[in-house]
């Protein structure tokens, strides 16, 4: 969790597009199919009762605090990125026969 969260599909490859997963992910987020605001991390932290765990070592308590703070931190990052007003690139998307798609 400290280095990077990697989605299982990050190895997607269709024989044509090197950045297929990144493009797929960007389009899915833009369309609202799956977004960083879906609270999956916060859901799992709550479901597994991470905040309620007791009897942890110092290292365990630090890990607990870290995990419990990730959801809100990710939310702030996503909200900041969405409000940045950056012009999104347009790329050909191999899954739809090279049609130009705004990421």
PDB file of C-alpha atoms in Angstrom:
ATOM      1  CA  UNK A   1       0.000   0.000   0.000  1.00  0.00           C
ATOM      2  CA  UNK A   2       2.902   2.371   0.546  1.00  0.00           C
ATOM      3  CA  UNK A   3       4.428   2.103  -2.909  1.00  0.00           C
ATOM      4  CA  UNK A   4       1.495   1.785  -5.271  1.00  0.00           C
ATOM      5  CA  UNK A   5      -1.896   0.167  -5.642  1.00  0.00           C
ATOM      6  CA  UNK A   6      -1.866  -1.879  -8.828  1.00  0.00           C
ATOM      7  CA  UNK A   7      -5.035  -3.055 -10.463  1.00  0.00           C
ATOM      8  CA  UNK A   8      -4.945  -6.670 -11.671  1.00  0.00           C
ATOM      9  CA  UNK A   9      -5.805  -5.542 -15.198  1.00  0.00           C
ATOM     10  CA  UNK A  10      -2.697  -3.322 -15.453  1.00  0.00           C
ATOM     11  CA  UNK A  11      -1.169  -6.034 -17.665  1.00  0.00           C
ATOM     12  CA  UNK A  12      -3.950  -5.745 -20.265  1.00  0.00           C
ATOM     13  CA  UNK A  13      -2.566  -5.915 -23.769  1.00  0.00           C
ATOM     14  CA  UNK A  14      -4.378  -6.358 -27.059  1.00  0.00           C
ATOM     15  CA  UNK A  15      -1.319  -6.728 -29.258  1.00  0.00           C
ATOM     16  CA  UNK A  16      -1.546  -3.132 -30.453  1.00  0.00           C
ATOM     17  CA  UNK A  17      -1.757  -0.551 -27.715  1.00  0.00           C
ATOM     18  CA  UNK A  18       1.111  -0.264 -25.223  1.00  0.00           C
ATOM     19  CA  UNK A  19      -0.867   1.860 -22.744  1.00  0.00           C
ATOM     20  CA  UNK A  20      -4.144  -0.005 -23.040  1.00  0.00           C
ATOM     21  CA  UNK A  21      -4.940  -0.190 -19.323  1.00  0.00           C
ATOM     22  CA  UNK A  22      -4.094   3.469 -18.722  1.00  0.00           C
ATOM     23  CA  UNK A  23      -6.336   4.511 -21.600  1.00  0.00           C
ATOM     24  CA  UNK A  24      -9.101   2.108 -20.557  1.00  0.00           C
ATOM     25  CA  UNK A  25      -8.890   3.343 -16.964  1.00  0.00           C
ATOM     26  CA  UNK A  26      -8.980   7.012 -17.971  1.00  0.00           C
ATOM     27  CA  UNK A  27     -12.006   6.503 -20.210  1.00  0.00           C
ATOM     28  CA  UNK A  28     -13.826   4.419 -17.562  1.00  0.00           C
ATOM     29  CA  UNK A  29     -13.217   7.122 -14.958  1.00  0.00           C
ATOM     30  CA  UNK A  30     -14.332   9.918 -17.261  1.00  0.00           C
ATOM     31  CA  UNK A  31     -17.533   8.020 -18.077  1.00  0.00           C
ATOM     32  CA  UNK A  32     -18.170   7.278 -14.397  1.00  0.00           C
ATOM     33  CA  UNK A  33     -18.049   3.485 -14.855  1.00  0.00           C
ATOM     34  CA  UNK A  34     -15.386   3.133 -12.193  1.00  0.00           C
ATOM     35  CA  UNK A  35     -13.760   6.084 -10.543  1.00  0.00           C
ATOM     36  CA  UNK A  36     -11.237   6.819  -7.861  1.00  0.00           C
ATOM     37  CA  UNK A  37     -14.155   8.282  -5.911  1.00  0.00           C
ATOM     38  CA  UNK A  38     -15.875   4.890  -5.604  1.00  0.00           C
ATOM     39  CA  UNK A  39     -14.514   4.591  -2.044  1.00  0.00           C
ATOM     40  CA  UNK A  40     -13.333   0.989  -2.430  1.00  0.00           C
ATOM     41  CA  UNK A  41     -10.424   1.537  -0.070  1.00  0.00           C
ATOM     42  CA  UNK A  42     -12.582   3.256   2.530  1.00  0.00           C
ATOM     43  CA  UNK A  43     -15.185   0.508   2.177  1.00  0.00           C
ATOM     44  CA  UNK A  44     -12.597  -2.208   2.844  1.00  0.00           C
ATOM     45  CA  UNK A  45     -11.031  -0.355   5.791  1.00  0.00           C
ATOM     46  CA  UNK A  46     -14.497  -0.081   7.340  1.00  0.00           C
ATOM     47  CA  UNK A  47     -15.545  -3.637   6.405  1.00  0.00           C
ATOM     48  CA  UNK A  48     -12.387  -5.135   7.936  1.00  0.00           C
ATOM     49  CA  UNK A  49     -12.711  -2.820  10.960  1.00  0.00           C
ATOM     50  CA  UNK A  50      -9.107  -1.646  10.600  1.00  0.00           C
ATOM     51  CA  UNK A  51      -9.735   1.368  12.847  1.00  0.00           C
ATOM     52  CA  UNK A  52     -11.153  -0.863  15.594  1.00  0.00           C
ATOM     53  CA  UNK A  53      -8.233  -3.280  15.805  1.00  0.00           C
ATOM     54  CA  UNK A  54      -6.606  -3.323  19.234  1.00  0.00           C
ATOM     55  CA  UNK A  55      -3.518  -4.862  20.788  1.00  0.00           C
ATOM     56  CA  UNK A  56      -1.288  -3.781  17.909  1.00  0.00           C
ATOM     57  CA  UNK A  57       2.432  -3.176  18.188  1.00  0.00           C
ATOM     58  CA  UNK A  58       3.809   0.293  17.484  1.00  0.00           C
ATOM     59  CA  UNK A  59       4.433  -0.714  13.887  1.00  0.00           C
ATOM     60  CA  UNK A  60       0.894  -2.104  13.662  1.00  0.00           C
ATOM     61  CA  UNK A  61      -0.611   1.133  15.005  1.00  0.00           C
ATOM     62  CA  UNK A  62       1.388   3.170  12.477  1.00  0.00           C
ATOM     63  CA  UNK A  63       0.159   0.879   9.680  1.00  0.00           C
ATOM     64  CA  UNK A  64      -3.400   1.200  11.009  1.00  0.00           C
ATOM     65  CA  UNK A  65      -3.186   5.004  11.017  1.00  0.00           C
ATOM     66  CA  UNK A  66      -1.702   4.961   7.522  1.00  0.00           C
ATOM     67  CA  UNK A  67      -4.431   2.705   6.083  1.00  0.00           C
ATOM     68  CA  UNK A  68      -7.207   4.672   7.742  1.00  0.00           C
ATOM     69  CA  UNK A  69      -5.891   7.930   6.285  1.00  0.00           C
ATOM     70  CA  UNK A  70      -5.445   6.697   2.685  1.00  0.00           C
ATOM     71  CA  UNK A  71      -9.090   6.958   1.583  1.00  0.00           C
ATOM     72  CA  UNK A  72      -9.518  10.633   2.487  1.00  0.00           C
ATOM     73  CA  UNK A  73      -6.073  11.446   1.040  1.00  0.00           C
ATOM     74  CA  UNK A  74      -6.929   9.759  -2.273  1.00  0.00           C
ATOM     75  CA  UNK A  75     -10.247  11.591  -2.381  1.00  0.00           C
ATOM     76  CA  UNK A  76      -8.492  14.965  -1.996  1.00  0.00           C
ATOM     77  CA  UNK A  77      -5.995  14.090  -4.736  1.00  0.00           C
ATOM     78  CA  UNK A  78      -8.760  13.055  -7.135  1.00  0.00           C
ATOM     79  CA  UNK A  79     -10.839  16.139  -6.402  1.00  0.00           C
ATOM     80  CA  UNK A  80      -7.798  18.345  -6.946  1.00  0.00           C
ATOM     81  CA  UNK A  81      -6.976  16.606 -10.234  1.00  0.00           C
ATOM     82  CA  UNK A  82     -10.562  16.906 -11.461  1.00  0.00           C
ATOM     83  CA  UNK A  83     -10.595  20.610 -10.729  1.00  0.00           C
ATOM     84  CA  UNK A  84      -7.244  21.300 -12.342  1.00  0.00           C
ATOM     85  CA  UNK A  85      -8.772  22.219 -15.712  1.00  0.00           C
ATOM     86  CA  UNK A  86      -6.047  20.412 -17.635  1.00  0.00           C
ATOM     87  CA  UNK A  87      -6.778  19.736 -21.283  1.00  0.00           C
ATOM     88  CA  UNK A  88      -7.100  15.984 -21.625  1.00  0.00           C
ATOM     89  CA  UNK A  89      -5.293  14.317 -24.546  1.00  0.00           C
ATOM     90  CA  UNK A  90      -7.098  12.659 -27.425  1.00  0.00           C
ATOM     91  CA  UNK A  91      -5.649   9.304 -28.494  1.00  0.00           C
ATOM     92  CA  UNK A  92      -6.645   6.514 -30.856  1.00  0.00           C
ATOM     93  CA  UNK A  93      -8.172   3.661 -28.842  1.00  0.00           C
ATOM     94  CA  UNK A  94      -7.488   0.247 -30.351  1.00  0.00           C
ATOM     95  CA  UNK A  95     -10.471  -1.394 -28.643  1.00  0.00           C
ATOM     96  CA  UNK A  96     -12.823   0.675 -30.745  1.00  0.00           C
ATOM     97  CA  UNK A  97     -10.986   0.345 -34.040  1.00  0.00           C
ATOM     98  CA  UNK A  98      -8.628   3.267 -33.543  1.00  0.00           C
ATOM     99  CA  UNK A  99     -11.398   5.793 -32.878  1.00  0.00           C
ATOM    100  CA  UNK A 100     -10.094   8.977 -31.250  1.00  0.00           C
ATOM    101  CA  UNK A 101     -11.048   9.157 -27.574  1.00  0.00           C
ATOM    102  CA  UNK A 102     -10.458  11.909 -25.070  1.00  0.00           C
ATOM    103  CA  UNK A 103      -8.769  10.519 -21.992  1.00  0.00           C
TER     104      UNK A 103
END
